[in-house]
């Protein structure tokens, strides 16, 4: 059975009382879907709202979800509500009330968070330095977006959209298999282009999973992990 941190998401009322931002409808949907299938996800660890700094002095950011999958590795997941689309390299989100606003590239956000967390593990968890080949990947969850929003075509396989629901694409398979397969292929392709041998990623052992989980959760505990801060120098 999957472990969730926190076990349940706080209400918006609880968050407002502590001056935290509300949790988006899309984030709640993603969390609840995983909770619903938790018995099908033995050993998985789902951590909501991991805060970080990508580089020293840069504004603080956040990874919406970190998911640790036994025998695979771990994931950085960015969640965006609204209809997300890309025009000339700029991403936009159209809300239910038809208001449109600019947003950051969600794929870049998820990837940057992944590397920030990877560096954090190397700094804070000494044993991780000997297991740097544990596979880590990223993806984007876009439940209100009908199809792939455009942009870099290589990211299409990293997006779970409204089309994924219409075609009954299993969310469990997307997270537990597809995103890792996409990352493995990207690593193999990079090795071929650089004319070097590809080293197969290691399967994370139970003690590695426990240490990664403890590194990501640390001593925090405020609703939704909002007080957790990953300092990346």
mmCIF file of C-alpha atoms in Angstrom:
data_model
loop_
_atom_site.group_PDB
_atom_site.id
_atom_site.type_symbol
_atom_site.label_atom_id
_atom_site.label_comp_id
_atom_site.label_asym_id
_atom_site.label_seq_id
_atom_site.Cartn_x
_atom_site.Cartn_y
_atom_site.Cartn_z
ATOM 1 C CA UNK A 1 0.000 0.000 0.000
ATOM 2 C CA UNK A 2 1.269 3.469 -0.894
ATOM 3 C CA UNK A 3 2.414 5.939 1.767
ATOM 4 C CA UNK A 4 1.178 9.539 1.451
ATOM 5 C CA UNK A 5 2.891 12.545 2.996
ATOM 6 C CA UNK A 6 0.786 14.179 4.260
ATOM 7 C CA UNK A 7 -1.772 11.406 4.733
ATOM 8 C CA UNK A 8 -4.565 13.800 3.753
ATOM 9 C CA UNK A 9 -4.479 17.253 2.206
ATOM 10 C CA UNK A 10 -5.494 20.166 4.429
ATOM 11 C CA UNK A 11 -8.586 22.174 3.553
ATOM 12 C CA UNK A 12 -8.217 25.610 1.996
ATOM 13 C CA UNK A 13 -9.647 27.054 5.212
ATOM 14 C CA UNK A 14 -6.839 25.435 7.247
ATOM 15 C CA UNK A 15 -4.258 26.759 4.800
ATOM 16 C CA UNK A 16 -5.634 30.303 4.845
ATOM 17 C CA UNK A 17 -5.494 30.360 8.634
ATOM 18 C CA UNK A 18 -1.740 29.710 8.391
ATOM 19 C CA UNK A 19 -1.192 32.079 5.459
ATOM 20 C CA UNK A 20 -0.453 29.299 2.985
ATOM 21 C CA UNK A 21 -1.657 29.332 -0.606
ATOM 22 C CA UNK A 22 -4.699 27.161 -1.447
ATOM 23 C CA UNK A 23 -4.089 23.791 -3.063
ATOM 24 C CA UNK A 24 -5.254 23.776 -6.666
ATOM 25 C CA UNK A 25 -8.198 21.690 -7.788
ATOM 26 C CA UNK A 26 -5.875 19.812 -10.168
ATOM 27 C CA UNK A 27 -3.439 18.955 -7.360
ATOM 28 C CA UNK A 28 -6.302 17.677 -5.207
ATOM 29 C CA UNK A 29 -7.598 15.570 -8.088
ATOM 30 C CA UNK A 30 -4.172 14.008 -8.680
ATOM 31 C CA UNK A 31 -3.708 13.287 -4.971
ATOM 32 C CA UNK A 32 -7.170 11.754 -4.575
ATOM 33 C CA UNK A 33 -6.757 9.546 -7.633
ATOM 34 C CA UNK A 34 -3.590 8.082 -6.180
ATOM 35 C CA UNK A 35 -5.225 7.659 -2.767
ATOM 36 C CA UNK A 36 -8.079 5.789 -4.455
ATOM 37 C CA UNK A 37 -5.623 3.285 -5.979
ATOM 38 C CA UNK A 38 -3.223 3.156 -3.022
ATOM 39 C CA UNK A 39 -3.706 -0.612 -2.555
ATOM 40 C CA UNK A 40 -2.483 -1.087 -6.127
ATOM 41 C CA UNK A 41 0.733 0.836 -5.389
ATOM 42 C CA UNK A 42 2.651 -1.285 -2.860
ATOM 43 C CA UNK A 43 5.701 0.475 -1.487
ATOM 44 C CA UNK A 44 5.110 3.723 -3.390
ATOM 45 C CA UNK A 45 5.721 6.991 -1.518
ATOM 46 C CA UNK A 46 3.779 10.091 -2.611
ATOM 47 C CA UNK A 47 4.992 13.409 -1.192
ATOM 48 C CA UNK A 48 3.031 16.592 -1.825
ATOM 49 C CA UNK A 49 4.538 20.078 -2.061
ATOM 50 C CA UNK A 50 8.301 19.921 -1.690
ATOM 51 C CA UNK A 51 9.775 23.429 -1.610
ATOM 52 C CA UNK A 52 13.221 24.148 -3.011
ATOM 53 C CA UNK A 53 15.678 26.682 -4.339
ATOM 54 C CA UNK A 54 17.178 25.819 -7.686
ATOM 55 C CA UNK A 55 20.344 27.877 -7.172
ATOM 56 C CA UNK A 56 21.658 30.117 -4.427
ATOM 57 C CA UNK A 57 19.862 33.435 -4.349
ATOM 58 C CA UNK A 58 17.108 32.390 -6.736
ATOM 59 C CA UNK A 59 13.473 32.769 -5.727
ATOM 60 C CA UNK A 60 12.039 29.820 -3.884
ATOM 61 C CA UNK A 61 10.168 27.235 -5.950
ATOM 62 C CA UNK A 62 8.158 24.103 -5.370
ATOM 63 C CA UNK A 63 7.856 20.572 -6.682
ATOM 64 C CA UNK A 64 4.154 19.689 -6.673
ATOM 65 C CA UNK A 65 4.712 15.973 -6.108
ATOM 66 C CA UNK A 66 7.643 13.652 -5.579
ATOM 67 C CA UNK A 67 6.796 9.988 -6.127
ATOM 68 C CA UNK A 68 9.153 7.154 -5.177
ATOM 69 C CA UNK A 69 8.449 3.903 -7.034
ATOM 70 C CA UNK A 70 10.099 0.675 -5.800
ATOM 71 C CA UNK A 71 12.259 -1.144 -8.359
ATOM 72 C CA UNK A 72 12.135 1.943 -10.607
ATOM 73 C CA UNK A 73 13.334 5.203 -9.030
ATOM 74 C CA UNK A 74 11.637 8.503 -8.296
ATOM 75 C CA UNK A 75 9.640 11.164 -10.136
ATOM 76 C CA UNK A 76 9.151 14.909 -10.086
ATOM 77 C CA UNK A 77 5.574 15.754 -11.116
ATOM 78 C CA UNK A 78 4.272 19.207 -12.057
ATOM 79 C CA UNK A 79 0.483 19.709 -11.955
ATOM 80 C CA UNK A 80 -1.314 22.413 -13.940
ATOM 81 C CA UNK A 81 -5.038 23.070 -13.972
ATOM 82 C CA UNK A 82 -6.900 24.879 -16.743
ATOM 83 C CA UNK A 83 -6.489 24.362 -20.467
ATOM 84 C CA UNK A 84 -2.735 24.654 -21.030
ATOM 85 C CA UNK A 85 -1.387 25.481 -24.486
ATOM 86 C CA UNK A 86 1.781 26.820 -26.087
ATOM 87 C CA UNK A 87 2.176 29.635 -28.634
ATOM 88 C CA UNK A 88 5.601 30.589 -30.007
ATOM 89 C CA UNK A 89 7.302 28.989 -27.036
ATOM 90 C CA UNK A 90 5.162 30.755 -24.417
ATOM 91 C CA UNK A 91 2.787 28.651 -22.310
ATOM 92 C CA UNK A 92 -0.671 29.844 -21.293
ATOM 93 C CA UNK A 93 -3.448 28.498 -19.100
ATOM 94 C CA UNK A 94 -7.115 29.194 -19.787
ATOM 95 C CA UNK A 95 -9.289 28.933 -16.682
ATOM 96 C CA UNK A 96 -12.891 27.741 -16.534
ATOM 97 C CA UNK A 97 -14.045 31.374 -16.595
ATOM 98 C CA UNK A 98 -12.150 31.824 -19.914
ATOM 99 C CA UNK A 99 -9.509 34.053 -18.331
ATOM 100 C CA UNK A 100 -6.078 33.366 -19.818
ATOM 101 C CA UNK A 101 -2.718 34.018 -18.207
ATOM 102 C CA UNK A 102 0.920 33.278 -18.945
ATOM 103 C CA UNK A 103 2.556 30.408 -17.097
ATOM 104 C CA UNK A 104 6.025 28.927 -16.968
ATOM 105 C CA UNK A 105 6.849 25.949 -19.147
ATOM 106 C CA UNK A 106 5.532 23.094 -16.952
ATOM 107 C CA UNK A 107 7.944 20.559 -18.450
ATOM 108 C CA UNK A 108 10.934 22.781 -17.664
ATOM 109 C CA UNK A 109 9.575 23.323 -14.143
ATOM 110 C CA UNK A 110 9.301 19.583 -13.519
ATOM 111 C CA UNK A 111 12.756 18.902 -14.965
ATOM 112 C CA UNK A 112 14.439 21.714 -13.028
ATOM 113 C CA UNK A 113 12.844 20.477 -9.817
ATOM 114 C CA UNK A 114 14.064 16.962 -10.577
ATOM 115 C CA UNK A 115 17.683 18.091 -10.905
ATOM 116 C CA UNK A 116 17.465 20.324 -7.831
ATOM 117 C CA UNK A 117 16.196 17.389 -5.777
ATOM 118 C CA UNK A 118 18.841 15.104 -7.271
ATOM 119 C CA UNK A 119 21.595 17.508 -6.204
ATOM 120 C CA UNK A 120 19.979 17.868 -2.798
ATOM 121 C CA UNK A 121 20.080 14.110 -2.282
ATOM 122 C CA UNK A 122 23.763 14.026 -3.155
ATOM 123 C CA UNK A 123 24.497 16.739 -0.581
ATOM 124 C CA UNK A 124 22.262 15.665 2.289
ATOM 125 C CA UNK A 125 22.341 11.870 1.942
ATOM 126 C CA UNK A 126 25.989 10.675 1.666
ATOM 127 C CA UNK A 127 25.057 7.123 0.682
ATOM 128 C CA UNK A 128 23.164 8.498 -2.316
ATOM 129 C CA UNK A 129 26.472 9.506 -3.905
ATOM 130 C CA UNK A 130 27.183 5.813 -4.455
ATOM 131 C CA UNK A 131 23.739 5.319 -5.966
ATOM 132 C CA UNK A 132 23.600 8.240 -8.375
ATOM 133 C CA UNK A 133 22.482 5.860 -11.095
ATOM 134 C CA UNK A 134 19.095 5.426 -9.429
ATOM 135 C CA UNK A 135 16.738 6.514 -12.198
ATOM 136 C CA UNK A 136 14.863 9.783 -11.747
ATOM 137 C CA UNK A 137 12.378 11.148 -14.263
ATOM 138 C CA UNK A 138 9.733 13.860 -14.568
ATOM 139 C CA UNK A 139 6.235 14.335 -15.901
ATOM 140 C CA UNK A 140 3.356 16.799 -16.102
ATOM 141 C CA UNK A 141 -0.265 16.186 -15.109
ATOM 142 C CA UNK A 142 -2.748 18.324 -17.110
ATOM 143 C CA UNK A 143 -6.251 17.010 -16.384
ATOM 144 C CA UNK A 144 -8.099 19.986 -17.933
ATOM 145 C CA UNK A 145 -6.000 20.120 -21.109
ATOM 146 C CA UNK A 146 -7.673 18.189 -23.980
ATOM 147 C CA UNK A 147 -4.468 17.120 -25.759
ATOM 148 C CA UNK A 148 -0.707 17.679 -25.625
ATOM 149 C CA UNK A 149 -0.303 21.470 -25.282
ATOM 150 C CA UNK A 150 2.530 21.739 -27.794
ATOM 151 C CA UNK A 151 6.074 22.936 -27.350
ATOM 152 C CA UNK A 152 8.918 20.420 -27.388
ATOM 153 C CA UNK A 153 7.584 17.287 -29.094
ATOM 154 C CA UNK A 154 9.866 15.038 -27.038
ATOM 155 C CA UNK A 155 7.786 15.984 -23.982
ATOM 156 C CA UNK A 156 4.554 14.521 -25.362
ATOM 157 C CA UNK A 157 5.174 11.160 -23.688
ATOM 158 C CA UNK A 158 5.696 12.983 -20.379
ATOM 159 C CA UNK A 159 2.208 14.552 -20.348
ATOM 160 C CA UNK A 160 -0.964 13.075 -18.860
ATOM 161 C CA UNK A 161 -3.879 15.056 -20.321
ATOM 162 C CA UNK A 162 -7.625 14.911 -20.890
ATOM 163 C CA UNK A 163 -6.879 12.708 -23.886
ATOM 164 C CA UNK A 164 -5.232 10.224 -21.516
ATOM 165 C CA UNK A 165 -8.533 9.954 -19.650
ATOM 166 C CA UNK A 166 -10.573 9.619 -22.846
ATOM 167 C CA UNK A 167 -8.368 6.795 -24.094
ATOM 168 C CA UNK A 168 -8.317 5.106 -20.676
ATOM 169 C CA UNK A 169 -4.558 5.427 -20.309
ATOM 170 C CA UNK A 170 -3.841 4.047 -16.831
ATOM 171 C CA UNK A 171 -2.374 6.681 -14.521
ATOM 172 C CA UNK A 172 -0.550 3.953 -12.604
ATOM 173 C CA UNK A 173 1.216 2.781 -15.776
ATOM 174 C CA UNK A 174 2.056 6.360 -16.787
ATOM 175 C CA UNK A 175 3.750 6.998 -13.444
ATOM 176 C CA UNK A 176 5.126 3.554 -12.688
ATOM 177 C CA UNK A 177 6.390 2.581 -16.142
ATOM 178 C CA UNK A 178 6.056 5.098 -18.980
ATOM 179 C CA UNK A 179 7.943 8.019 -17.425
ATOM 180 C CA UNK A 180 10.844 5.762 -16.471
ATOM 181 C CA UNK A 181 10.944 4.180 -19.935
ATOM 182 C CA UNK A 182 11.017 7.636 -21.549
ATOM 183 C CA UNK A 183 13.909 8.651 -19.309
ATOM 184 C CA UNK A 184 15.846 5.439 -19.991
ATOM 185 C CA UNK A 185 15.487 6.010 -23.729
ATOM 186 C CA UNK A 186 16.639 9.632 -23.378
ATOM 187 C CA UNK A 187 19.737 8.460 -21.506
ATOM 188 C CA UNK A 188 20.473 5.792 -24.114
ATOM 189 C CA UNK A 189 20.076 8.329 -26.924
ATOM 190 C CA UNK A 190 22.424 10.761 -25.188
ATOM 191 C CA UNK A 191 25.007 7.995 -24.755
ATOM 192 C CA UNK A 192 24.830 7.138 -28.460
ATOM 193 C CA UNK A 193 25.204 10.781 -29.469
ATOM 194 C CA UNK A 194 28.244 11.131 -27.199
ATOM 195 C CA UNK A 195 29.688 7.835 -28.410
ATOM 196 C CA UNK A 196 29.886 6.363 -24.946
ATOM 197 C CA UNK A 197 28.593 3.251 -23.265
ATOM 198 C CA UNK A 198 25.243 3.477 -21.519
ATOM 199 C CA UNK A 199 25.246 2.339 -17.881
ATOM 200 C CA UNK A 200 22.001 0.719 -16.819
ATOM 201 C CA UNK A 201 20.275 2.479 -13.924
ATOM 202 C CA UNK A 202 20.231 0.722 -10.576
ATOM 203 C CA UNK A 203 17.075 -0.524 -8.909
ATOM 204 C CA UNK A 204 16.611 1.357 -5.623
ATOM 205 C CA UNK A 205 16.753 -0.964 -2.605
ATOM 206 C CA UNK A 206 14.375 -0.600 0.341
ATOM 207 C CA UNK A 207 16.985 1.190 2.452
ATOM 208 C CA UNK A 208 17.672 3.593 -0.428
ATOM 209 C CA UNK A 209 13.938 4.305 -0.758
ATOM 210 C CA UNK A 210 13.686 4.960 2.989
ATOM 211 C CA UNK A 211 16.645 7.339 2.919
ATOM 212 C CA UNK A 212 15.317 9.206 -0.106
ATOM 213 C CA UNK A 213 11.911 9.546 1.571
ATOM 214 C CA UNK A 214 13.468 10.796 4.799
ATOM 215 C CA UNK A 215 15.650 13.264 2.898
ATOM 216 C CA UNK A 216 12.643 14.717 1.075
ATOM 217 C CA UNK A 217 10.459 14.948 4.178
ATOM 218 C CA UNK A 218 13.055 15.844 6.807
ATOM 219 C CA UNK A 219 11.815 17.346 10.072
ATOM 220 C CA UNK A 220 9.061 19.467 8.505
ATOM 221 C CA UNK A 221 5.492 19.052 9.105
ATOM 222 C CA UNK A 222 3.165 21.755 8.149
ATOM 223 C CA UNK A 223 0.039 21.094 6.074
ATOM 224 C CA UNK A 224 0.952 19.841 2.642
ATOM 225 C CA UNK A 225 4.659 20.054 3.394
ATOM 226 C CA UNK A 226 4.552 23.802 2.819
ATOM 227 C CA UNK A 227 7.296 24.489 5.329
ATOM 228 C CA UNK A 228 9.787 22.081 3.800
ATOM 229 C CA UNK A 229 12.646 23.940 2.161
ATOM 230 C CA UNK A 230 15.325 22.360 0.000
ATOM 231 C CA UNK A 231 18.406 24.583 -0.019
ATOM 232 C CA UNK A 232 20.440 24.050 -3.185
ATOM 233 C CA UNK A 233 23.752 25.930 -3.252
#
